[in-house]
Coordinates of C-alpha atoms and ligand atoms in Angstrom, one line a residue:
M25 CA 55.3 -107.4 -10.6
C26 CA 54.3 -104.5 -8.3
G27 CA 54.5 -104.9 -4.6
I28 CA 51.7 -104.8 -2.1
I29 CA 51.9 -104.2 1.6
G30 CA 49.3 -103.6 4.2
Y31 CA 49.1 -103.2 8.0
I32 CA 46.4 -103.3 10.5
G33 CA 47.3 -103.1 14.2
K34 CA 48.0 -100.8 17.0
Q35 CA 51.1 -99.0 15.7
K36 CA 51.3 -96.1 13.2
A37 CA 50.9 -97.8 9.8
S38 CA 52.9 -95.5 7.6
P39 CA 56.5 -96.4 8.8
I40 CA 55.6 -100.1 8.6
L41 CA 54.2 -99.6 5.1
I42 CA 57.2 -97.6 3.9
N43 CA 59.6 -100.2 5.4
G44 CA 57.7 -102.9 3.6
L45 CA 57.7 -101.0 0.3
L46 CA 61.5 -100.6 0.5
R47 CA 61.8 -104.4 0.9
L48 CA 59.4 -104.9 -2.0
E49 CA 60.9 -102.5 -4.3
Y50 CA 62.6 -105.3 -6.3
R51 CA 59.1 -106.2 -7.5
G52 CA 58.6 -102.8 -9.2
Y53 CA 59.9 -99.3 -8.8
D54 CA 58.2 -96.9 -11.2
S55 CA 56.1 -95.2 -8.5
A56 CA 54.8 -95.8 -5.0
G57 CA 52.0 -94.7 -2.8
I58 CA 50.2 -95.3 0.5
S59 CA 46.7 -94.8 1.9
T60 CA 45.9 -94.8 5.6
I61 CA 42.7 -94.3 7.6
E62 CA 43.0 -91.0 9.4
P63 CA 40.5 -89.3 11.7
E64 CA 39.4 -87.1 8.8
G65 CA 39.0 -90.0 6.4
L66 CA 41.1 -91.8 3.9
V67 CA 44.4 -90.1 3.0
V68 CA 46.3 -91.0 -0.1
M69 CA 49.9 -90.0 -0.8
K70 CA 51.9 -91.1 -3.8
D71 CA 54.6 -90.1 -6.2
K72 CA 56.5 -91.2 -9.3
G73 CA 59.8 -92.9 -8.9
R74 CA 61.4 -94.8 -6.0
V75 CA 60.0 -95.3 -2.5
K76 CA 62.4 -92.7 -1.2
N77 CA 60.5 -90.1 -3.1
L78 CA 57.3 -91.2 -1.3
Y79 CA 59.1 -91.2 2.0
N80 CA 60.3 -87.6 1.4
L81 CA 56.8 -86.3 0.7
K82 CA 55.7 -83.5 3.0
G83 CA 53.1 -84.7 5.6
I84 CA 53.8 -88.4 5.2
K85 CA 55.5 -88.6 8.6
D86 CA 52.4 -86.9 10.2
L87 CA 50.1 -89.8 9.3
K88 CA 48.8 -91.4 12.4
G89 CA 46.4 -94.1 11.1
T90 CA 46.9 -97.6 12.3
I91 CA 45.4 -99.2 9.2
G92 CA 47.0 -98.7 5.8
I93 CA 47.7 -100.1 2.4
A94 CA 50.7 -99.4 0.1
H95 CA 52.0 -100.2 -3.3
T96 CA 55.2 -100.0 -5.4
R97 CA 54.4 -100.1 -9.1
W98 CA 55.8 -101.8 -12.2
A99 CA 53.8 -100.0 -14.9
T100 CA 51.5 -102.0 -17.2
H101 CA 48.6 -99.8 -18.1
G102 CA 49.7 -96.2 -18.2
K103 CA 53.1 -94.6 -17.9
P104 CA 54.9 -94.3 -14.5
S105 CA 53.4 -91.1 -13.1
K106 CA 51.8 -89.8 -9.9
E107 CA 48.3 -90.1 -11.4
N108 CA 48.8 -93.7 -12.3
A109 CA 50.5 -94.7 -9.0
H110 CA 48.4 -96.7 -6.5
P111 CA 46.4 -96.5 -4.3
H112 CA 43.4 -95.5 -6.4
Q113 CA 40.1 -94.3 -5.0
D114 CA 36.5 -94.3 -6.1
N115 CA 35.0 -90.9 -7.0
S116 CA 33.5 -90.3 -3.5
K117 CA 36.8 -91.2 -1.9
M118 CA 35.1 -93.8 0.2
F119 CA 37.4 -96.7 -0.8
S120 CA 41.2 -96.9 -1.4
V121 CA 42.6 -99.8 -3.3
V122 CA 46.0 -101.2 -4.3
H123 CA 46.2 -103.9 -6.9
N124 CA 48.7 -106.2 -8.5
G125 CA 48.0 -107.9 -11.8
I126 CA 46.1 -106.9 -14.9
I127 CA 42.3 -106.4 -15.3
E128 CA 41.8 -107.6 -18.8
N129 CA 38.2 -106.3 -19.2
Y130 CA 38.9 -102.9 -17.6
N131 CA 37.9 -101.0 -20.7
E132 CA 34.5 -102.6 -20.7
L133 CA 34.1 -101.9 -17.0
R134 CA 35.2 -98.4 -17.4
I135 CA 32.6 -97.7 -20.0
L136 CA 29.9 -99.3 -17.8
L137 CA 31.0 -97.1 -14.9
E138 CA 31.2 -94.0 -17.1
N139 CA 27.7 -94.6 -18.2
N140 CA 26.7 -94.6 -14.6
G141 CA 28.4 -91.2 -14.0
Y142 CA 31.8 -92.3 -12.7
K143 CA 34.8 -90.3 -13.8
F144 CA 38.4 -91.6 -14.3
Y145 CA 41.6 -89.7 -13.5
S146 CA 44.3 -92.2 -14.4
E147 CA 45.2 -94.4 -17.4
T148 CA 45.3 -97.5 -15.2
D149 CA 43.2 -100.7 -15.3
T150 CA 43.1 -100.5 -11.5
E151 CA 40.9 -97.4 -11.1
V152 CA 37.9 -99.4 -12.2
I153 CA 38.1 -101.5 -9.0
P154 CA 37.4 -98.9 -6.3
N155 CA 34.7 -97.4 -8.4
L156 CA 33.1 -100.8 -9.0
I157 CA 33.2 -101.5 -5.3
H158 CA 31.5 -98.1 -4.7
Y159 CA 28.9 -99.0 -7.5
Y160 CA 28.0 -102.2 -5.8
F161 CA 28.1 -100.8 -2.3
S162 CA 25.7 -97.9 -3.2
K163 CA 23.4 -100.2 -5.1
D164 CA 23.1 -102.7 -2.2
T165 CA 19.7 -102.2 -0.8
I166 CA 20.1 -104.5 2.2
E167 CA 19.4 -102.4 5.3
E168 CA 22.7 -102.8 7.1
N169 CA 25.9 -100.8 7.1
N170 CA 28.3 -103.4 8.4
K171 CA 31.4 -105.1 7.2
T172 CA 29.3 -107.8 5.5
K173 CA 28.0 -105.1 3.1
F174 CA 31.6 -104.0 2.6
L175 CA 32.6 -107.5 1.9
R176 CA 29.6 -108.1 -0.5
A177 CA 30.6 -105.0 -2.5
V178 CA 34.2 -106.2 -2.8
R179 CA 33.1 -109.7 -3.8
N180 CA 30.6 -108.4 -6.4
A181 CA 33.2 -106.2 -7.9
C182 CA 35.8 -109.0 -8.0
L183 CA 33.3 -111.3 -9.8
D184 CA 33.2 -108.8 -12.6
L185 CA 37.0 -108.7 -13.0
Q186 CA 38.7 -110.8 -15.6
G187 CA 42.5 -111.2 -15.4
S188 CA 44.7 -111.4 -12.4
F189 CA 44.6 -109.5 -9.2
A190 CA 45.8 -109.3 -5.6
I191 CA 43.8 -106.5 -4.0
E192 CA 43.7 -104.7 -0.7
V193 CA 40.8 -102.4 0.1
I194 CA 40.2 -100.0 3.0
S195 CA 37.2 -97.8 3.5
S196 CA 36.6 -94.6 5.5
L197 CA 33.2 -96.2 6.5
F198 CA 34.9 -99.2 8.1
P199 CA 37.9 -97.9 9.9
E200 CA 38.5 -101.2 11.8
N201 CA 38.7 -103.4 8.7
M202 CA 40.6 -104.2 5.6
I203 CA 39.6 -106.7 2.9
V204 CA 42.0 -108.6 0.8
V205 CA 41.5 -111.0 -2.1
R206 CA 43.7 -112.6 -4.8
K207 CA 43.3 -114.4 -8.1
D208 CA 46.4 -115.6 -10.0
S209 CA 48.6 -113.0 -8.2
P210 CA 50.3 -113.6 -4.9
L211 CA 49.2 -112.3 -1.5
V212 CA 50.0 -113.5 2.0
I213 CA 48.7 -112.5 5.4
G214 CA 51.2 -112.5 8.2
T215 CA 49.6 -112.7 11.6
S216 CA 50.6 -112.0 15.2
D217 CA 48.3 -111.5 18.2
D218 CA 47.1 -108.0 17.6
E219 CA 48.7 -107.1 14.3
K220 CA 48.2 -108.2 10.7
Y221 CA 50.6 -107.7 7.9
I222 CA 49.7 -108.2 4.2
S223 CA 52.2 -108.5 1.5
S224 CA 52.7 -109.8 -2.0
D225 CA 55.9 -111.5 -0.8
I226 CA 56.9 -113.2 2.4
P227 CA 60.4 -111.6 2.8
A228 CA 58.9 -108.1 3.1
I229 CA 57.2 -108.9 6.4
L230 CA 59.5 -111.6 7.8
S231 CA 60.9 -109.2 10.3
Y232 CA 57.4 -109.0 11.9
T233 CA 56.1 -112.5 11.8
R234 CA 56.8 -116.0 10.6
N235 CA 53.2 -117.1 10.8
F236 CA 51.3 -116.8 7.5
Y237 CA 47.9 -117.5 6.0
F238 CA 47.8 -118.3 2.3
L239 CA 44.8 -117.4 0.2
N240 CA 43.6 -119.5 -2.7
D241 CA 42.1 -117.9 -5.8
L242 CA 38.9 -115.8 -5.0
E243 CA 39.1 -116.4 -1.3
F244 CA 38.4 -113.2 0.6
A245 CA 39.8 -112.2 4.0
I246 CA 38.3 -109.6 6.2
L247 CA 40.8 -108.4 8.8
T248 CA 40.8 -106.5 12.0
S249 CA 44.0 -106.1 14.1
N250 CA 43.3 -109.2 16.0
S251 CA 41.1 -111.4 13.7
V252 CA 41.0 -112.7 10.2
E253 CA 37.9 -114.2 8.7
F254 CA 38.0 -116.1 5.4
Y255 CA 35.2 -116.4 2.9
D256 CA 34.7 -118.2 -0.4
T257 CA 33.1 -116.7 -3.5
N258 CA 29.6 -117.4 -2.2
L259 CA 30.6 -115.6 1.0
N260 CA 30.4 -118.8 3.1
K261 CA 32.9 -118.7 5.9
I262 CA 35.9 -121.0 5.5
T263 CA 38.7 -121.9 7.9
K264 CA 42.4 -121.7 7.3
S265 CA 45.3 -122.7 9.4
V266 CA 48.4 -120.7 10.0
Q267 CA 51.6 -121.9 8.4
N268 CA 55.0 -121.3 10.0
I269 CA 57.7 -120.2 7.6
E270 CA 61.3 -121.2 8.4
W271 CA 63.1 -118.4 6.7
N272 CA 64.6 -116.0 9.2
A273 CA 64.4 -112.3 8.9
S274 CA 68.1 -111.8 8.4
A275 CA 67.9 -113.9 5.2
A276 CA 66.1 -110.9 3.7
E277 CA 68.8 -108.4 4.8
K278 CA 72.1 -107.5 3.0
D279 CA 74.2 -108.6 5.9
G280 CA 77.2 -106.3 5.1
F281 CA 77.2 -107.0 1.3
D282 CA 76.8 -104.0 -1.0
D283 CA 74.0 -105.7 -2.9
F284 CA 71.6 -108.6 -2.5
M285 CA 73.0 -110.1 -5.7
L286 CA 76.5 -110.4 -4.3
K287 CA 75.2 -111.7 -1.0
E288 CA 73.1 -114.3 -2.9
I289 CA 76.0 -115.4 -5.1
Y290 CA 78.0 -116.0 -1.9
E291 CA 75.1 -117.9 -0.3
Q292 CA 75.1 -120.5 -3.0
P293 CA 77.2 -123.1 -1.1
T294 CA 74.7 -122.9 1.8
A295 CA 71.7 -122.8 -0.5
I296 CA 72.7 -126.0 -2.4
R297 CA 73.7 -127.7 0.9
E298 CA 70.2 -127.0 2.2
T299 CA 68.5 -128.1 -1.0
I300 CA 70.4 -131.4 -1.0
G301 CA 69.4 -131.8 2.7
S302 CA 68.6 -135.4 3.3
R303 CA 67.7 -136.1 -0.3
I304 CA 71.1 -137.7 -0.7
S305 CA 72.4 -139.2 2.5
T306 CA 75.9 -139.9 3.5
D307 CA 75.3 -143.6 2.7
Y308 CA 74.5 -142.4 -0.8
S309 CA 70.9 -143.4 -0.8
C310 CA 68.6 -141.0 -2.7
D311 CA 65.1 -140.3 -1.8
I312 CA 62.7 -137.5 -2.5
E313 CA 60.1 -136.9 0.2
G314 CA 56.6 -136.5 -1.3
L315 CA 57.3 -138.5 -4.4
N316 CA 56.2 -142.1 -4.5
F317 CA 56.9 -143.0 -8.1
D318 CA 57.4 -146.6 -9.0
K319 CA 59.1 -148.3 -12.0
N320 CA 55.8 -149.2 -13.6
Y321 CA 54.7 -145.6 -13.6
L322 CA 58.1 -144.2 -14.7
N323 CA 58.2 -146.7 -17.6
T324 CA 54.9 -145.3 -18.9
I325 CA 56.4 -141.8 -19.4
N326 CA 56.9 -141.1 -23.1
M327 CA 57.9 -137.5 -22.8
I328 CA 59.1 -135.1 -20.2
Y329 CA 58.4 -131.4 -20.7
I330 CA 60.4 -129.0 -18.6
V331 CA 58.6 -125.7 -18.7
A332 CA 59.8 -122.4 -17.2
C333 CA 60.8 -118.8 -18.0
G334 CA 64.2 -117.0 -18.0
T335 CA 66.8 -118.4 -15.7
A336 CA 64.5 -121.2 -14.5
M337 CA 64.2 -122.3 -18.2
H338 CA 68.0 -122.5 -18.4
V339 CA 67.9 -125.1 -15.6
G340 CA 65.7 -127.1 -17.9
L341 CA 68.2 -126.9 -20.7
S342 CA 70.9 -128.4 -18.5
A343 CA 68.6 -131.0 -17.1
K344 CA 67.6 -132.2 -20.5
Y345 CA 71.0 -133.8 -21.0
A346 CA 70.8 -135.7 -17.8
F347 CA 67.2 -136.8 -18.3
E348 CA 67.9 -138.2 -21.7
N349 CA 71.3 -139.7 -20.9
L350 CA 70.6 -141.1 -17.5
C351 CA 66.8 -141.9 -17.6
K352 CA 66.5 -142.5 -21.4
I353 CA 63.3 -140.5 -21.5
P354 CA 62.8 -138.0 -24.3
T355 CA 62.9 -134.5 -22.8
Q356 CA 61.8 -131.2 -24.2
V357 CA 62.4 -127.8 -22.7
D358 CA 59.8 -125.1 -23.3
I359 CA 59.5 -121.4 -22.6
A360 CA 56.3 -121.2 -20.7
S361 CA 54.8 -118.3 -22.7
E362 CA 55.3 -120.4 -25.9
F363 CA 54.3 -123.7 -24.5
R364 CA 50.8 -122.6 -23.6
Y365 CA 50.0 -121.4 -27.1
R366 CA 51.7 -124.1 -29.3
N367 CA 49.3 -127.0 -28.7
P368 CA 52.0 -129.3 -27.3
I369 CA 51.2 -133.0 -27.4
I370 CA 50.3 -133.8 -23.8
N371 CA 48.5 -136.8 -22.4
E372 CA 48.5 -139.0 -19.3
K373 CA 51.9 -140.5 -20.3
T374 CA 53.5 -137.0 -20.2
L375 CA 55.3 -135.7 -17.2
C376 CA 55.6 -132.0 -17.0
I377 CA 58.1 -130.3 -14.7
F378 CA 57.6 -126.6 -14.0
I379 CA 60.4 -124.6 -12.5
S380 CA 59.9 -121.3 -10.8
Q381 CA 61.8 -119.6 -8.1
S382 CA 58.9 -117.4 -7.1
G383 CA 56.2 -119.9 -7.8
E384 CA 54.1 -117.0 -9.1
T385 CA 55.2 -116.6 -12.7
A386 CA 52.0 -116.1 -14.6
D387 CA 53.1 -117.9 -17.8
T388 CA 54.5 -120.9 -15.9
I389 CA 51.3 -121.3 -13.9
A390 CA 49.1 -121.0 -17.1
A391 CA 51.3 -123.7 -18.7
L392 CA 50.9 -125.9 -15.7
K393 CA 47.1 -125.5 -15.8
L394 CA 47.2 -126.5 -19.5
A395 CA 49.3 -129.6 -18.8
K396 CA 46.9 -130.7 -16.0
K397 CA 43.9 -130.1 -18.3
H398 CA 45.4 -132.6 -20.8
G399 CA 46.0 -135.2 -18.2
A400 CA 49.7 -134.9 -17.6
K401 CA 51.3 -135.5 -14.2
T402 CA 52.9 -132.3 -12.9
I403 CA 55.8 -131.5 -10.6
A404 CA 56.6 -128.0 -9.5
I405 CA 60.1 -127.0 -8.4
T406 CA 60.0 -123.8 -6.5
N407 CA 61.6 -121.9 -3.7
V408 CA 58.5 -120.4 -2.1
I409 CA 56.4 -122.4 0.2
G410 CA 52.7 -121.8 -0.3
S411 CA 53.2 -120.1 -3.7
S412 CA 50.6 -120.4 -6.4
I413 CA 52.4 -123.0 -8.3
T414 CA 52.4 -125.4 -5.4
R415 CA 48.6 -125.2 -5.2
E416 CA 48.3 -126.3 -8.8
A417 CA 50.9 -129.0 -9.2
D418 CA 50.4 -132.7 -8.3
Y419 CA 53.8 -132.7 -6.5
S420 CA 55.8 -129.8 -5.2
L421 CA 59.6 -130.0 -4.6
Y422 CA 61.2 -127.1 -2.7
T423 CA 64.6 -125.7 -3.2
H424 CA 65.8 -124.3 0.2
A425 CA 67.7 -121.4 -1.1
G426 CA 66.1 -118.8 1.3
P427 CA 64.5 -115.7 0.0
E428 CA 66.1 -114.4 -3.2
I429 CA 65.7 -110.6 -3.4
A430 CA 67.9 -109.5 -6.3
V431 CA 66.1 -109.4 -9.6
A432 CA 68.9 -111.4 -11.2
S433 CA 68.5 -115.0 -10.1
T434 CA 71.6 -116.7 -8.8
K435 CA 71.2 -119.0 -5.8
A436 CA 67.8 -120.1 -6.9
Y437 CA 69.3 -121.2 -10.2
T438 CA 72.0 -123.4 -8.7
S439 CA 69.6 -124.8 -6.1
Q440 CA 67.1 -125.6 -8.9
L441 CA 70.0 -127.3 -10.8
I442 CA 70.9 -129.5 -7.9
L443 CA 67.3 -130.4 -7.1
I444 CA 66.5 -131.4 -10.6
N445 CA 69.7 -133.5 -10.8
I446 CA 68.6 -135.3 -7.6
L447 CA 65.3 -135.9 -9.2
I448 CA 67.0 -137.4 -12.3
I449 CA 69.1 -139.6 -10.1
Y450 CA 66.0 -140.7 -8.2
F451 CA 64.3 -141.6 -11.6
A452 CA 67.4 -143.4 -13.0
Q453 CA 67.7 -145.4 -9.8
I454 CA 64.1 -146.7 -9.9
L455 CA 64.3 -147.3 -13.7
G456 CA 67.7 -148.9 -13.5
S457 CA 68.4 -147.0 -16.7
C458 CA 72.1 -146.3 -16.1
N459 CA 74.9 -148.1 -14.4
D460 CA 75.2 -148.1 -10.7
S461 CA 78.8 -146.8 -10.6
L462 CA 77.8 -143.7 -12.6
L463 CA 74.9 -143.1 -10.2
L464 CA 77.2 -143.5 -7.2
D465 CA 79.6 -141.1 -8.7
L466 CA 76.9 -138.5 -9.2
K467 CA 75.7 -138.9 -5.7
K468 CA 79.2 -138.5 -4.3
E469 CA 79.8 -135.5 -6.5
I470 CA 76.5 -133.9 -5.3
L471 CA 77.7 -134.1 -1.7
E472 CA 81.0 -132.6 -2.7
L473 CA 79.5 -129.7 -4.6
P474 CA 78.9 -127.2 -1.7
K475 CA 82.7 -127.4 -1.0
K476 CA 83.5 -127.1 -4.7
L477 CA 81.2 -124.1 -5.0
E478 CA 83.1 -122.4 -2.1
E479 CA 86.3 -123.1 -4.0
T480 CA 84.8 -121.7 -7.2
L481 CA 83.9 -118.4 -5.4
K482 CA 87.6 -117.8 -4.9
C483 CA 87.7 -116.5 -8.5
D484 CA 86.0 -113.3 -7.3
T485 CA 89.1 -111.0 -7.5
Q486 CA 90.3 -112.4 -10.9
V487 CA 86.8 -111.9 -12.4
K488 CA 86.4 -108.5 -10.9
S489 CA 89.7 -107.3 -12.5
F490 CA 88.6 -108.7 -15.9
A491 CA 85.2 -107.0 -15.5
Q492 CA 87.0 -103.7 -15.0
K493 CA 88.7 -104.1 -18.4
I494 CA 85.5 -104.8 -20.3
Y495 CA 82.6 -103.0 -18.5
Q496 CA 82.3 -100.4 -21.2
E497 CA 81.8 -102.8 -24.1
K498 CA 78.7 -102.8 -26.3
D499 CA 78.5 -106.5 -27.3
I500 CA 79.7 -109.6 -25.7
F501 CA 79.4 -113.2 -27.0
F502 CA 79.0 -116.4 -25.0
L503 CA 79.9 -119.8 -26.4
G504 CA 79.6 -123.4 -25.2
R505 CA 79.0 -126.9 -26.5
G506 CA 76.8 -129.6 -25.0
I507 CA 75.6 -128.8 -21.5
D508 CA 77.8 -125.6 -21.6
V509 CA 75.3 -124.1 -24.1
A510 CA 72.8 -123.8 -21.2
T511 CA 75.4 -122.0 -19.1
A512 CA 76.3 -119.7 -22.0
Q513 CA 72.7 -118.8 -22.3
E514 CA 72.3 -118.1 -18.6
G515 CA 75.6 -116.1 -18.5
S516 CA 74.3 -114.0 -21.4
L517 CA 70.9 -113.4 -19.7
K518 CA 72.6 -112.4 -16.5
L519 CA 74.8 -109.9 -18.3
K520 CA 72.0 -108.4 -20.3
E521 CA 69.6 -107.9 -17.4
I522 CA 72.0 -106.1 -15.0
S523 CA 74.6 -104.5 -17.2
Y524 CA 72.4 -103.6 -20.2
I525 CA 75.2 -104.8 -22.5
H526 CA 73.9 -106.5 -25.7
S527 CA 75.0 -110.1 -25.6
E528 CA 74.4 -113.3 -27.6
S529 CA 74.9 -116.9 -26.7
Y530 CA 75.6 -119.6 -29.2
P531 CA 76.5 -123.2 -29.4
A532 CA 80.1 -122.8 -30.4
G533 CA 79.7 -125.0 -33.5
E534 CA 76.9 -122.8 -34.7
L535 CA 79.0 -119.7 -34.8
K536 CA 80.3 -120.3 -38.3
H537 CA 76.8 -120.5 -39.6
G538 CA 76.2 -116.8 -39.3
P539 CA 77.1 -115.1 -36.0
I540 CA 80.8 -115.1 -36.7
A541 CA 80.1 -112.2 -39.1
L542 CA 79.7 -110.1 -36.0
I543 CA 83.1 -110.9 -34.5
E544 CA 85.5 -108.1 -35.0
N545 CA 88.7 -106.8 -33.5
G546 CA 88.6 -106.4 -29.7
I547 CA 85.2 -108.0 -29.1
T548 CA 84.9 -110.1 -26.0
V549 CA 84.0 -113.8 -26.4
I550 CA 83.3 -115.8 -23.2
S551 CA 83.5 -119.5 -23.5
I552 CA 82.6 -122.3 -21.1
L553 CA 84.4 -125.6 -21.4
T554 CA 83.5 -128.4 -18.9
D555 CA 82.9 -131.4 -21.1
S556 CA 86.1 -133.3 -21.7
K557 CA 84.6 -135.0 -24.8
L558 CA 83.9 -131.6 -26.4
V559 CA 86.7 -129.5 -25.2
E560 CA 88.9 -129.8 -28.3
K561 CA 86.1 -128.9 -30.6
T562 CA 85.2 -125.8 -28.6
I563 CA 88.8 -124.8 -28.5
S564 CA 88.8 -124.9 -32.3
N565 CA 85.8 -122.6 -32.4
I566 CA 87.5 -120.2 -30.0
Q567 CA 90.6 -120.2 -32.3
E568 CA 88.3 -119.0 -35.1
V569 CA 87.3 -115.9 -33.0
I570 CA 90.8 -115.3 -31.8
T571 CA 91.9 -115.2 -35.5
R572 CA 89.3 -112.5 -36.0
G573 CA 90.7 -110.4 -33.2
A574 CA 88.4 -111.4 -30.3
K575 CA 89.4 -111.1 -26.6
T576 CA 88.7 -114.4 -24.9
F577 CA 87.6 -115.2 -21.4
V578 CA 87.3 -118.9 -20.7
V579 CA 85.7 -120.7 -17.8
T580 CA 86.9 -124.3 -17.6
S581 CA 87.4 -127.3 -15.4
Q582 CA 89.6 -128.9 -18.1
K583 CA 93.4 -129.0 -18.6
M584 CA 94.5 -127.2 -21.7
N585 CA 97.0 -124.6 -22.9
Y586 CA 95.8 -121.6 -21.1
N587 CA 98.2 -119.3 -22.8
M588 CA 96.2 -119.0 -25.9
F589 CA 93.4 -117.1 -24.1
D590 CA 93.3 -113.6 -22.5
E591 CA 91.8 -114.8 -19.2
V592 CA 91.1 -118.3 -17.9
V593 CA 89.1 -119.0 -14.8
K594 CA 89.8 -122.5 -13.6
I595 CA 86.9 -124.1 -11.7
P596 CA 86.9 -127.5 -9.9
E597 CA 86.2 -130.5 -11.9
T598 CA 82.9 -132.4 -11.4
N599 CA 80.6 -134.7 -13.3
T600 CA 79.6 -133.0 -16.6
F601 CA 75.9 -133.2 -15.7
L602 CA 76.6 -131.2 -12.6
S603 CA 79.1 -128.8 -14.1
P604 CA 76.7 -125.9 -14.7
I605 CA 76.4 -125.5 -10.9
L606 CA 80.0 -124.4 -10.8
S607 CA 80.6 -122.9 -14.3
I608 CA 77.9 -120.3 -13.9
V609 CA 79.5 -118.7 -10.8
P610 CA 82.3 -116.8 -12.6
L611 CA 79.7 -115.6 -15.1
Q612 CA 77.4 -114.3 -12.3
L613 CA 80.3 -112.5 -10.7
L614 CA 81.3 -111.1 -14.1
S615 CA 77.9 -109.6 -14.7
Y616 CA 77.8 -108.3 -11.2
Y617 CA 81.1 -106.5 -11.4
I618 CA 80.4 -105.1 -14.9
S619 CA 77.1 -103.7 -13.6
K620 CA 78.9 -102.2 -10.6
G621 CA 81.6 -100.8 -12.9
K622 CA 78.9 -99.0 -14.9
G623 CA 77.4 -97.6 -11.7
L624 CA 74.1 -99.4 -12.2
D625 CA 71.6 -100.5 -9.6
V626 CA 72.5 -104.2 -9.6
D627 CA 69.5 -105.4 -7.6
K628 CA 66.9 -103.4 -9.4
P629 CA 67.7 -103.3 -13.1
R630 CA 65.6 -101.1 -15.3
N631 CA 62.3 -102.4 -16.7
L632 CA 62.5 -105.7 -14.8
A633 CA 60.7 -107.0 -11.7
K634 CA 61.5 -110.0 -9.6
S635 CA 58.4 -111.9 -10.1
V636 CA 56.5 -111.7 -13.3
T637 CA 52.8 -112.2 -12.4
V638 CA 51.4 -110.9 -15.7
E639 CA 51.3 -112.6 -19.0
Ligands
M6R29 O1 60.2 -116.8 -10.4 P1 60.6 -117.5 -11.7 O2 61.7 -118.4 -11.5 O3 59.4 -118.2 -12.3 O4 61.1 -116.4 -12.7 C1 61.4 -116.7 -14.0 C2 62.1 -115.5 -14.6 O5 61.3 -114.4 -14.7 C3 63.4 -115.2 -13.9 O6 64.3 -116.3 -13.9 C4 64.2 -114.1 -14.6 O7 64.6 -114.5 -15.9 C5 65.3 -113.6 -13.8 N1 65.3 -112.2 -13.6 C6 66.7 -114.0 -14.3 O8 67.7 -113.5 -13.5

């Protein structure tokens, strides 16, 4: 949530900061602001609303400072307003701070500071930070006025903070420096010879550099334009090496598409091809670099938990079928925010798999820490190299989907699905838990899927014209059986988040136990039918809604009498366990075109943010 950007170099900072904010807007878009170090001291400019409001502020183009920090906000404490927008300053305007995350003890700190004469002008938790830095800076009696004193003040302030934070600090007293630190909230430092770029997200600064430093929790970096020094909490110097990121800058551009979401839907064949990579080779061997599990270990696993949020959790729902059927290991799927508070039974025989596109989702990371504490082995599936989740998990497996910018997750979902299925095949192969011909068939199908996904995308025009018929509806239902329930849930989530249409998803057989009461003349019911064993049963359930006047949209790989439905999207046939990778595509496109039909901002839906780094 919220986007942070920072620049320290030889160029004017403000255009770089605004450009970075525009790229980061998908993380939050309630208000935006920047602070630069000008000859007369720190200047702060901010406004409510989108970055374009900030860009249009009088005077912003006159800023000349070559060091600056900036922020786009997703409101937590305090409504979206100019006063609550970042950067925030201490009372003497000596320090400017931008912050992502939540300071849980801000009230306590605010009282402490108020008792020491500090005044507050916003409703935010963040405003305690610059004042706390000032408090420690002014109380520091060591006779020096150098960057070490600046660093000490920031460190002392951070030690008082409970919660999560990624912070950038600049000071009028130290016009050559910037200090950054993070705890449970992402922050990366991009580096080139005489320029440094700081961001909460790699794609926002990819056009400037592909060389990055990654900070661990409570590591401090003090930057000049041509140096970065790292310190631990005790202010001992530490060394870090630069990591090169393979993503190219154009991957974070729209490349002629109207929206990132549509571009990312169309990138899926490439994304899954990259994710498969050499994990399944043309001779049908399956190997996962970085995993060295043997049969003895796999035989000890008595429970697999797949833990994630939102779309990533739906990957788990699909994978459960394959884990149980192919590996014969009981598998449970948990929403991360629930998992961490329900005292799950975890021990050293438990394997926990955490799925997160961003690798920064606070609930997922907290669940991972809990699993480790109880002795479970942990695997992270993520798209972002160096993300927080990879630092916590025992093993990290990367999807290679490239940066996903649209808030609605699409290519990350299908890449996660393919990767987890490869993991399942890898387990089943070692365990010998299912027959070789089925495994061979699955491997062959996986290698065919990029082409089948390309084929599936041809439904675009058909789906678009159906979307134009239903975009004004108020309620839409999604049905499926077996593995198609997971796709129904994901289709329903996609629709809700970008079209704001109320929607429900149900196992088709459950409909008659209550929800069918909501079916009335003209309502749209979307059904997914990919499992030949269940297709007849689902058709019977669809008949029940047709009888009650529903309009039906069917996504299927199966042969049937299409005439009984209003619209049928035929997708290529594949193994049932892999079918969600194809069946979701028409539903992604449907949500996209409904959202477009309503004239909404597809990439930045209201109230949402791309990466949810608060609990
Ligand atoms: O980065 P993560 O995969 O951990 O994010 C989890 C969810 O917040 C995310 O999938 C969310 O549900 C998407 N906006 C769905 O499109």
